[in-house]
Structures are given as C-alpha cells and as structure tokens.
Amino acid sequence: MTDLSAPIKPTAMTTDAYSPGLALCSLVIGLTAFLTVVDLFATQAILPSLTRHYGVTPAAMGFAVNASTFGMAVASLVVGFFSPRINRRTGILLSLALLAVPTSLLATAPNLAVFTALRVAQGLCMASAFALTLAYLGEQCSTMDAGGAFAAYITGNVASNLVGRLISAAVADGLGLAWNFYFFAALNLAGAVLVYFTIGRVQPMHAMMTAGSPLSAAIAHWRNPQLRAAFGIGFCILFAFIGTFTFVNFVLVQPPLSLGMMDLGLVYFVFLPSVVTTLLAGRVASRLGTRPTIWGSLAIAGIGLPLMLAPHLGEVITGMVLVGVGTFFAQAAATGFVGQAATDSRGIASGTYLACYFCGGLVGTAVLGRLFDGFGWQACVAGVGAALAAAALLTLGLKR
C-alpha cells in the first residue's frame, strides 16, 4: 500500500535528532508499520474462541472481527482528501494513542454489536496512522531511498500478520481473551512512543495541494481506466485474502486437523516466506512489468487453493503459504502502480485505492462467510478463486 500525497522530493528522510543509517532507518520504518496494523488481523487467530465466547456463527464473528476494514476504508478516503492539511507527526501520534482506547475496551465488550463498533473504531485509527506515515515517507525520502522505505513499510505490515497472530494466540491461551486486548493496547502505545522519537517535525505540504477540489480529483482518478483497474484489483486481493485467512481457522480447529489455540497460532508461520518475498516485489515489477508480476502472483495464490481442501495439515499449510505469498506480492505490485499512474493528487489516489482494498475485505467477509455457513469450506475456497480470477482479468487494464 502506498499513499504518495506529494511528489517524492530529493531530500533525505529526517528524524528529530539525527539521520540514521539505511539499515536502522528501514528497521524503524518496518517497526512503525508493524505497531500500526498489528491489531488488524491478529484477532483472526482467536476467532474460534471468540465465536464460542459470544455464542454466534462463524460468519457473524468473522464479520465482526473484520469490521475494522470498514473503518479503514472510511479513514483512507478522509485522510487522502485532507492529507495536505494534516501535520504528519501530530496525526500519526494521535491516531496511535487513540487506537489504544478501543483496543482496550474490546476486553470488556458485552455483546457482538459493541465488539463490532469497537473494531470499526480501531480501523479508523489504524488507517489514519498508516496513510499519514506513508505520506510522510513519500515526502521525506529521496527518490533513491523511496523504494526501500516503502518496501520496509509493507514488509512490516506483512510481519504483523505473522507475529500479531502468534502473540494473540499465545496471550489468549495463557492469560485469557481480555488480556489479549490489553496487551495489544500496550503495543499501540509503544507505536506512539516510537513515532514520537523518530518521526521528524515537518509541516504539511500546502504548496503541493492541487488547484481543484478533492472531489474533482477523485472523479478524475475514477475516470482513469488504469487507476480504475488498480482499484478493482485491490478490492479483489483483500476479498481473497480475508476469505482465506478468516475461515480457514475454523477448518484448522475441526476434525480431522483438530488444532488447539496455541497450535493455531503457530500455523501462522505461513506468513514468514511472505516477509521475504514482498521485499522483492518492486524489483520484480520493474524488471518484468506490473502486469506479468501480478499475473504470476495471482497464479501462485491460485495453486494454493486446492491444497487447502486436503485433509492433511502439511498440504493445508502449503496452500496457505502460497496464498499468502501470492496475495502480498500482488498487493505490493498494485500499490506501486497506483503511485506511478497517478500523475497528480497522489494522496487522493492512494486513499481511494486503500478504501477499495479495505471494502474488498469487508465484502469478502460477508459473502464468503455466507458461503462458509451455508455450503462449507469448499464453497468458500471457490469464492476466493473467483476473486483471484477477477483480479487477473482487471490486470489487463494496467497499461500506462
């Protein structure tokens, strides 16, 4: 994902006290990304336990947990529209500090409606911090360093999918569901502290604001067939990703696999290869082109789908690895394309892309949850395959 609210300037990324080396800078960027979105998918690792706790169906609990994507879609649009007027450092700090509030309140949510509302609030805060950090990187990184900075940020996002689930499963198994949310609230505050000491005090770039209104800029982006195709691809990618990694949890805890909570958390080492491969996405897309890169990524994800229908854990895990690698790689390539194809109002273009991306996750949860409850895991996997096929068709439109 990317949000280039202003053209990349040939200045080095700044911090409050010093300019760190490239490795340290990448580490800080990746850690910031990790602490920003670690809440997003970590709760999926304890979905079966939450389903029992609230006494609801897998589809209802899956929708509640993934309601955060609705908040993220709304916040992505709002931040994209008003990004030039928002102080980066202040906005990121407030977003991460406020994120700790709904996170901690989830520990005592009395019913599913309150739980869902708190997840939406989490999404609003996460997306605000996420988009503003990416805008900051776009403005403060040199052209040469920008690719590495965005790769580090996306890699931190990928890592949060792995480590967040492991932490959630371990804490919930050892201390209970409530302490799981208190622990993640502490991580949110740690992210705010990290930003306080590492994000430079820079002013929003009023000079880079477009002459037209944000609405006219958004309409212009939707009229661009290349950007329109990219928005659709983003929608399909999270539709497929959430459909896979939400409802596979229920398959893993049921016979014949019958995994316990801690074992379920350990399964999410399947994201470890994605942490490595996602770093290569920009380089591969530059060498092969965006369309072949996305087609290859979607093909890899598609190969994993039939493996997840097998009754053996090894095959299911292999399928999950392939889906994770393929969807993350395709997401990184599509993100880079949006940043290049939007010749102006890049913040609005990226905000629109993120809104479509997160809407795909919410719609995917609703549609595939119905399929899972009504027809089983096979129907859910078929729905994921249809989303990947739609993304492949939309990729035909990615020509600049």
Short mmCIF file of C-alpha atoms in Angstrom, two decimals:
data_model
loop_
_atom_site.label_atom_id
_atom_site.label_comp_id
_atom_site.label_asym_id
_atom_site.label_seq_id
_atom_site.Cartn_x
_atom_site.Cartn_y
_atom_site.Cartn_z
CA MET A 1 0.00 0.00 0.00
CA THR A 2 1.18 3.47 -0.64
CA ASP A 3 -0.02 7.00 -0.17
CA LEU A 4 2.12 9.50 -2.04
CA SER A 5 0.30 12.67 -1.17
CA ALA A 6 3.05 14.71 -2.77
CA PRO A 7 5.73 14.06 -5.35
CA ILE A 8 8.83 12.48 -3.84
CA LYS A 9 11.38 15.13 -3.01
CA PRO A 10 15.11 14.64 -3.37
CA THR A 11 15.72 15.11 0.34
CA ALA A 12 16.75 12.56 2.87
CA MET A 13 14.33 11.25 5.41
CA THR A 14 14.61 13.25 8.63
CA THR A 15 14.27 12.43 12.30
CA ASP A 16 14.23 14.60 15.37
CA ALA A 17 17.88 14.23 16.27
CA TYR A 18 19.81 12.55 13.51
CA SER A 19 19.66 10.82 10.16
CA PRO A 20 20.10 7.11 10.83
CA GLY A 21 21.85 4.68 8.53
CA LEU A 22 19.83 2.94 5.86
CA ALA A 23 19.52 -0.33 7.81
CA LEU A 24 18.43 1.40 11.01
CA CYS A 25 16.04 3.61 9.07
CA SER A 26 14.44 0.57 7.42
CA LEU A 27 14.13 -1.14 10.80
CA VAL A 28 12.35 1.87 12.30
CA ILE A 29 10.00 2.13 9.30
CA GLY A 30 9.18 -1.57 9.42
CA LEU A 31 8.60 -1.49 13.18
CA THR A 32 6.30 1.52 12.84
CA ALA A 33 4.25 -0.35 10.25
CA PHE A 34 4.13 -3.41 12.48
CA LEU A 35 2.86 -1.48 15.52
CA THR A 36 0.34 0.42 13.39
CA VAL A 37 -1.56 -2.53 11.90
CA VAL A 38 -0.72 -5.39 14.28
CA ASP A 39 -4.33 -5.28 15.56
CA LEU A 40 -5.87 -5.69 12.12
CA PHE A 41 -5.58 -9.44 11.62
CA ALA A 42 -4.21 -10.67 14.97
CA THR A 43 -7.74 -11.30 16.24
CA GLN A 44 -8.28 -13.86 13.48
CA ALA A 45 -6.06 -16.29 15.39
CA ILE A 46 -8.60 -16.42 18.23
CA LEU A 47 -11.75 -16.44 16.06
CA PRO A 48 -12.94 -19.89 17.23
CA SER A 49 -12.58 -18.83 20.88
CA LEU A 50 -14.43 -15.55 20.26
CA THR A 51 -17.18 -17.44 18.42
CA ARG A 52 -17.72 -19.64 21.47
CA HIS A 53 -17.47 -16.68 23.85
CA TYR A 54 -20.24 -14.71 22.12
CA GLY A 55 -22.26 -17.77 21.07
CA VAL A 56 -22.59 -16.78 17.40
CA THR A 57 -21.94 -18.34 13.99
CA PRO A 58 -18.51 -18.26 12.29
CA ALA A 59 -19.88 -15.86 9.66
CA ALA A 60 -21.19 -13.41 12.29
CA MET A 61 -17.97 -13.46 14.29
CA GLY A 62 -15.85 -13.22 11.15
CA PHE A 63 -17.80 -10.14 10.04
CA ALA A 64 -17.42 -8.51 13.47
CA VAL A 65 -13.68 -9.12 13.62
CA ASN A 66 -13.13 -7.81 10.09
CA ALA A 67 -15.41 -4.78 10.58
CA SER A 68 -12.18 -2.89 11.16
CA THR A 69 -11.77 -2.85 7.38
CA PHE A 70 -14.86 -0.61 7.12
CA GLY A 71 -13.25 1.92 9.44
CA MET A 72 -10.03 1.68 7.44
CA ALA A 73 -11.87 2.31 4.17
CA VAL A 74 -13.55 5.44 5.55
CA ALA A 75 -10.37 6.78 7.14
CA SER A 76 -8.35 6.13 3.98
CA LEU A 77 -10.68 8.34 1.96
CA VAL A 78 -10.84 11.10 4.57
CA VAL A 79 -7.07 11.21 5.11
CA GLY A 80 -6.48 11.06 1.37
CA PHE A 81 -8.74 14.10 0.84
CA PHE A 82 -7.30 16.20 3.67
CA SER A 83 -3.76 14.87 3.77
CA PRO A 84 -2.08 18.13 2.61
CA ARG A 85 -3.55 19.98 5.61
CA ILE A 86 -2.65 17.43 8.30
CA ASN A 87 0.59 17.65 10.27
CA ARG A 88 2.16 14.23 9.75
CA ARG A 89 3.78 13.75 13.14
CA THR A 90 0.80 15.03 15.16
CA GLY A 91 -1.68 12.99 13.14
CA ILE A 92 0.27 9.75 13.47
CA LEU A 93 0.84 10.25 17.21
CA LEU A 94 -2.84 10.97 17.90
CA SER A 95 -4.01 8.06 15.76
CA LEU A 96 -1.81 5.51 17.54
CA ALA A 97 -2.56 6.88 21.01
CA LEU A 98 -6.31 6.87 20.35
CA LEU A 99 -6.07 3.36 18.87
CA ALA A 100 -5.25 2.04 22.34
CA VAL A 101 -8.69 3.12 23.61
CA PRO A 102 -10.99 0.87 21.51
CA THR A 103 -8.37 -1.90 21.68
CA SER A 104 -8.51 -2.00 25.47
CA LEU A 105 -12.33 -1.66 25.52
CA LEU A 106 -12.62 -4.83 23.41
CA ALA A 107 -11.59 -6.75 26.53
CA THR A 108 -14.95 -5.94 28.16
CA ALA A 109 -17.25 -5.69 25.11
CA PRO A 110 -20.60 -7.04 26.40
CA ASN A 111 -22.03 -8.20 23.08
CA LEU A 112 -21.25 -8.60 19.40
CA ALA A 113 -22.69 -5.21 18.41
CA VAL A 114 -20.34 -3.34 20.76
CA PHE A 115 -17.43 -5.55 19.67
CA THR A 116 -18.15 -4.70 16.02
CA ALA A 117 -18.36 -0.96 16.72
CA LEU A 118 -15.03 -1.03 18.56
CA ARG A 119 -13.40 -2.86 15.66
CA VAL A 120 -14.65 -0.13 13.30
CA ALA A 121 -13.10 2.48 15.63
CA GLN A 122 -9.83 0.56 15.55
CA GLY A 123 -9.90 0.64 11.77
CA LEU A 124 -10.40 4.41 11.71
CA CYS A 125 -7.31 4.95 13.88
CA MET A 126 -5.13 2.34 12.13
CA ALA A 127 -5.80 3.64 8.63
CA SER A 128 -5.20 7.25 9.67
CA ALA A 129 -1.78 6.40 11.11
CA PHE A 130 -0.99 4.12 8.17
CA ALA A 131 -1.82 6.63 5.44
CA LEU A 132 -0.13 9.57 7.16
CA THR A 133 3.06 7.59 7.70
CA LEU A 134 3.16 6.64 4.05
CA ALA A 135 2.54 10.27 3.07
CA TYR A 136 5.44 11.28 5.32
CA LEU A 137 7.73 8.73 3.67
CA GLY A 138 6.72 9.91 0.20
CA GLU A 139 7.60 13.50 1.09
CA GLN A 140 10.77 12.95 3.10
CA CYS A 141 12.56 10.13 1.27
CA SER A 142 14.88 10.74 -1.64
CA THR A 143 13.96 9.16 -4.96
CA MET A 144 16.68 6.55 -4.47
CA ASP A 145 15.60 5.65 -0.93
CA ALA A 146 11.84 5.73 -1.53
CA GLY A 147 11.61 2.18 -2.90
CA GLY A 148 13.45 0.74 0.09
CA ALA A 149 11.38 2.79 2.54
CA PHE A 150 8.06 1.62 1.11
CA ALA A 151 9.31 -1.97 0.88
CA ALA A 152 10.31 -1.82 4.55
CA TYR A 153 6.91 -0.42 5.50
CA ILE A 154 4.98 -3.06 3.55
CA THR A 155 7.25 -5.77 4.99
CA GLY A 156 6.43 -4.56 8.50
CA ASN A 157 2.79 -4.85 7.54
CA VAL A 158 3.32 -8.42 6.36
CA ALA A 159 5.25 -9.28 9.54
CA SER A 160 2.35 -8.03 11.65
CA ASN A 161 0.18 -10.74 10.08
CA LEU A 162 2.56 -13.40 11.40
CA VAL A 163 3.73 -12.03 14.75
CA GLY A 164 0.38 -10.48 15.63
CA ARG A 165 -1.41 -13.80 15.28
CA LEU A 166 1.29 -15.61 17.26
CA ILE A 167 1.08 -13.08 20.08
CA SER A 168 -2.72 -13.15 20.09
CA ALA A 169 -2.88 -16.94 20.28
CA ALA A 170 -0.20 -17.14 22.98
CA VAL A 171 -1.64 -14.41 25.23
CA ALA A 172 -5.24 -15.61 24.88
CA ASP A 173 -4.19 -19.20 25.57
CA GLY A 174 -2.12 -18.30 28.62
CA LEU A 175 -3.96 -15.32 30.14
CA GLY A 176 -7.41 -15.29 28.56
CA LEU A 177 -9.23 -13.25 25.91
CA ALA A 178 -9.38 -10.00 27.92
CA TRP A 179 -5.62 -9.80 28.48
CA ASN A 180 -5.08 -10.34 24.78
CA PHE A 181 -6.68 -6.97 24.04
CA TYR A 182 -4.91 -5.19 26.91
CA PHE A 183 -1.59 -6.42 25.55
CA PHE A 184 -2.32 -5.09 22.07
CA ALA A 185 -3.37 -1.74 23.55
CA ALA A 186 0.10 -1.56 25.10
CA LEU A 187 1.62 -2.25 21.66
CA ASN A 188 -0.39 0.64 20.21
CA LEU A 189 1.05 2.98 22.84
CA ALA A 190 4.53 1.64 22.11
CA GLY A 191 3.97 2.62 18.47
CA ALA A 192 3.09 6.17 19.55
CA VAL A 193 6.28 6.37 21.61
CA LEU A 194 8.35 5.14 18.65
CA VAL A 195 6.82 7.76 16.37
CA TYR A 196 7.44 10.49 18.96
CA PHE A 197 11.17 9.81 18.91
CA THR A 198 11.65 9.01 15.19
CA ILE A 199 9.21 10.98 13.02
CA GLY A 200 10.58 14.42 12.15
CA ARG A 201 8.71 17.62 12.88
CA VAL A 202 7.68 18.62 9.37
CA GLN A 203 4.83 20.78 8.19
CA PRO A 204 2.10 19.54 5.81
CA MET A 205 2.95 20.43 2.25
CA HIS A 206 0.39 23.12 1.45
CA ALA A 207 2.39 24.07 -1.60
CA MET A 208 1.74 20.70 -3.14
CA MET A 209 -2.05 20.95 -2.91
CA THR A 210 -3.90 20.76 -6.18
CA ALA A 211 -5.84 23.68 -7.56
CA GLY A 212 -9.05 21.70 -7.92
CA SER A 213 -11.24 20.27 -5.19
CA PRO A 214 -10.54 16.83 -3.70
CA LEU A 215 -13.84 15.59 -5.13
CA SER A 216 -12.91 16.61 -8.68
CA ALA A 217 -9.52 14.93 -8.24
CA ALA A 218 -11.21 11.72 -7.05
CA ILE A 219 -13.59 11.77 -10.02
CA ALA A 220 -10.65 12.26 -12.37
CA HIS A 221 -8.93 9.22 -10.87
CA TRP A 222 -12.03 7.09 -11.36
CA ARG A 223 -12.17 8.18 -14.99
CA ASN A 224 -8.62 6.92 -15.48
CA PRO A 225 -9.04 3.31 -16.72
CA GLN A 226 -5.63 2.25 -15.41
CA LEU A 227 -6.33 3.52 -11.89
CA ARG A 228 -9.86 2.13 -12.01
CA ALA A 229 -8.45 -1.31 -12.79
CA ALA A 230 -5.94 -0.98 -9.94
CA PHE A 231 -8.73 -0.06 -7.51
CA GLY A 232 -10.64 -3.19 -8.57
CA ILE A 233 -7.55 -5.36 -8.14
CA GLY A 234 -7.07 -4.04 -4.61
CA PHE A 235 -10.70 -4.89 -3.83
CA CYS A 236 -10.29 -8.46 -5.12
CA ILE A 237 -6.96 -9.05 -3.35
CA LEU A 238 -8.24 -8.38 0.18
CA PHE A 239 -11.52 -10.13 -0.66
CA ALA A 240 -9.50 -13.29 -1.37
CA PHE A 241 -7.02 -12.82 1.48
CA ILE A 242 -9.63 -12.31 4.18
CA GLY A 243 -11.79 -15.12 2.83
CA THR A 244 -8.85 -17.48 3.15
CA PHE A 245 -7.33 -16.47 6.47
CA THR A 246 -10.58 -15.81 8.34
CA PHE A 247 -12.45 -19.04 7.70
CA VAL A 248 -9.52 -21.43 7.45
CA ASN A 249 -9.24 -21.00 11.23
CA PHE A 250 -12.48 -22.92 11.70
CA VAL A 251 -11.23 -25.69 9.42
CA LEU A 252 -7.99 -25.99 11.37
CA VAL A 253 -9.69 -26.48 14.74
CA GLN A 254 -12.23 -29.02 13.46
CA PRO A 255 -11.61 -32.73 12.70
CA PRO A 256 -9.59 -34.12 11.07
CA LEU A 257 -6.99 -31.41 11.82
CA SER A 258 -8.24 -30.53 15.35
CA LEU A 259 -5.60 -27.96 16.32
CA GLY A 260 -5.53 -26.25 19.72
CA MET A 261 -5.32 -22.49 20.19
CA MET A 262 -1.53 -22.33 20.54
CA ASP A 263 -1.05 -24.71 17.61
CA LEU A 264 -3.37 -22.48 15.59
CA GLY A 265 -1.12 -19.52 16.32
CA LEU A 266 1.99 -21.44 15.27
CA VAL A 267 0.37 -22.26 11.94
CA TYR A 268 0.73 -18.59 11.02
CA PHE A 269 4.42 -19.02 10.43
CA VAL A 270 3.00 -19.47 6.93
CA PHE A 271 3.49 -15.71 6.58
CA LEU A 272 7.24 -15.94 7.11
CA PRO A 273 8.03 -16.52 3.39
CA SER A 274 5.86 -13.51 2.53
CA VAL A 275 8.02 -11.26 4.72
CA VAL A 276 10.97 -12.13 2.49
CA THR A 277 9.29 -12.26 -0.92
CA THR A 278 7.36 -9.00 -0.54
CA LEU A 279 10.64 -7.10 -0.36
CA LEU A 280 11.36 -8.26 -3.92
CA ALA A 281 8.07 -7.11 -5.42
CA GLY A 282 9.23 -3.66 -6.51
CA ARG A 283 12.37 -5.02 -8.15
CA VAL A 284 10.49 -7.79 -9.95
CA ALA A 285 7.79 -5.40 -11.19
CA SER A 286 10.46 -3.02 -12.52
CA ARG A 287 12.17 -5.82 -14.40
CA LEU A 288 9.19 -7.82 -15.69
CA GLY A 289 6.45 -5.19 -15.70
CA THR A 290 3.45 -4.76 -13.42
CA ARG A 291 1.04 -6.98 -15.36
CA PRO A 292 3.26 -10.12 -15.56
CA THR A 293 4.19 -9.65 -11.91
CA ILE A 294 0.57 -9.52 -10.74
CA TRP A 295 -0.48 -12.40 -13.01
CA GLY A 296 2.34 -14.55 -11.69
CA SER A 297 1.45 -13.65 -8.10
CA LEU A 298 -2.23 -14.47 -8.58
CA ALA A 299 -1.30 -17.78 -10.23
CA ILE A 300 0.81 -18.72 -7.20
CA ALA A 301 -2.12 -17.92 -4.90
CA GLY A 302 -4.47 -19.92 -7.13
CA ILE A 303 -2.23 -23.00 -6.95
CA GLY A 304 -2.58 -22.92 -3.17
CA LEU A 305 -6.39 -23.07 -3.15
CA PRO A 306 -6.92 -26.80 -3.90
CA LEU A 307 -4.20 -27.71 -1.38
CA MET A 308 -6.25 -26.12 1.39
CA LEU A 309 -9.07 -28.58 0.72
CA ALA A 310 -6.85 -31.56 1.63
CA PRO A 311 -7.40 -33.44 4.92
CA HIS A 312 -3.68 -33.27 5.82
CA LEU A 313 -2.13 -30.39 7.74
CA GLY A 314 1.03 -30.26 5.62
CA GLU A 315 -0.91 -29.68 2.41
CA VAL A 316 -3.20 -27.10 4.03
CA ILE A 317 -0.19 -25.18 5.36
CA THR A 318 1.49 -25.29 1.94
CA GLY A 319 -1.66 -23.89 0.38
CA MET A 320 -1.78 -21.09 2.97
CA VAL A 321 1.87 -20.21 2.26
CA LEU A 322 1.17 -19.93 -1.47
CA VAL A 323 -1.95 -17.80 -0.99
CA GLY A 324 -0.08 -15.51 1.41
CA VAL A 325 2.95 -15.09 -0.86
CA GLY A 326 0.81 -14.54 -3.96
CA THR A 327 -1.63 -12.02 -2.49
CA PHE A 328 1.00 -9.94 -0.69
CA PHE A 329 3.21 -9.85 -3.79
CA ALA A 330 0.29 -8.79 -5.98
CA GLN A 331 -0.68 -6.14 -3.43
CA ALA A 332 2.82 -4.65 -3.38
CA ALA A 333 2.93 -4.53 -7.19
CA ALA A 334 -0.52 -2.93 -7.46
CA THR A 335 0.40 -0.38 -4.79
CA GLY A 336 3.49 0.67 -6.70
CA PHE A 337 1.46 1.02 -9.88
CA VAL A 338 -1.01 3.43 -8.25
CA GLY A 339 1.84 5.62 -7.04
CA GLN A 340 3.23 5.80 -10.59
CA ALA A 341 -0.01 6.04 -12.56
CA ALA A 342 -1.45 8.92 -10.51
CA THR A 343 0.29 11.95 -12.02
CA ASP A 344 -1.29 14.35 -9.51
CA SER A 345 -3.31 14.25 -6.26
CA ARG A 346 -1.46 11.10 -5.28
CA GLY A 347 -2.78 11.21 -1.73
CA ILE A 348 -6.34 11.06 -3.01
CA ALA A 349 -5.46 8.29 -5.47
CA SER A 350 -3.86 6.19 -2.75
CA GLY A 351 -6.69 6.92 -0.33
CA THR A 352 -9.18 5.73 -2.95
CA TYR A 353 -7.12 2.61 -3.57
CA LEU A 354 -6.94 1.81 0.14
CA ALA A 355 -10.68 2.40 0.52
CA CYS A 356 -11.39 -0.07 -2.30
CA TYR A 357 -8.88 -2.51 -0.82
CA PHE A 358 -10.47 -2.48 2.63
CA CYS A 359 -14.01 -2.54 1.22
CA GLY A 360 -12.99 -5.73 -0.54
CA GLY A 361 -12.09 -7.22 2.82
CA LEU A 362 -15.44 -6.29 4.35
CA VAL A 363 -17.45 -7.57 1.36
CA GLY A 364 -15.32 -10.71 1.24
CA THR A 365 -16.06 -11.44 4.89
CA ALA A 366 -19.81 -11.02 4.35
CA VAL A 367 -20.06 -13.00 1.10
CA LEU A 368 -17.63 -15.79 1.92
CA GLY A 369 -19.00 -16.08 5.45
CA ARG A 370 -22.41 -16.83 3.99
CA LEU A 371 -20.87 -19.42 1.69
CA PHE A 372 -18.97 -20.98 4.58
CA ASP A 373 -22.00 -21.21 6.89
CA GLY A 374 -24.35 -22.41 4.16
CA PHE A 375 -22.22 -24.65 1.95
CA GLY A 376 -18.93 -25.31 3.72
CA TRP A 377 -15.24 -24.67 3.19
CA GLN A 378 -15.21 -25.89 -0.41
CA ALA A 379 -17.69 -23.18 -1.45
CA CYS A 380 -15.66 -20.57 0.42
CA VAL A 381 -12.48 -21.59 -1.43
CA ALA A 382 -14.37 -21.44 -4.74
CA GLY A 383 -15.37 -17.86 -3.90
CA VAL A 384 -11.73 -17.00 -3.21
CA GLY A 385 -10.77 -18.47 -6.58
CA ALA A 386 -13.41 -16.33 -8.31
CA ALA A 387 -11.94 -13.19 -6.69
CA LEU A 388 -8.42 -14.10 -7.87
CA ALA A 389 -9.75 -14.69 -11.40
CA ALA A 390 -11.48 -11.30 -11.38
CA ALA A 391 -8.23 -9.63 -10.29
CA ALA A 392 -6.39 -11.36 -13.15
CA LEU A 393 -8.92 -10.01 -15.66
CA LEU A 394 -8.66 -6.49 -14.23
CA THR A 395 -4.86 -6.65 -14.58
CA LEU A 396 -5.35 -6.39 -18.35
CA GLY A 397 -6.13 -2.71 -17.76
CA LEU A 398 -2.78 -1.89 -16.12
CA LYS A 399 -1.04 -0.25 -19.06
CA ARG A 400 0.44 3.22 -18.83
#
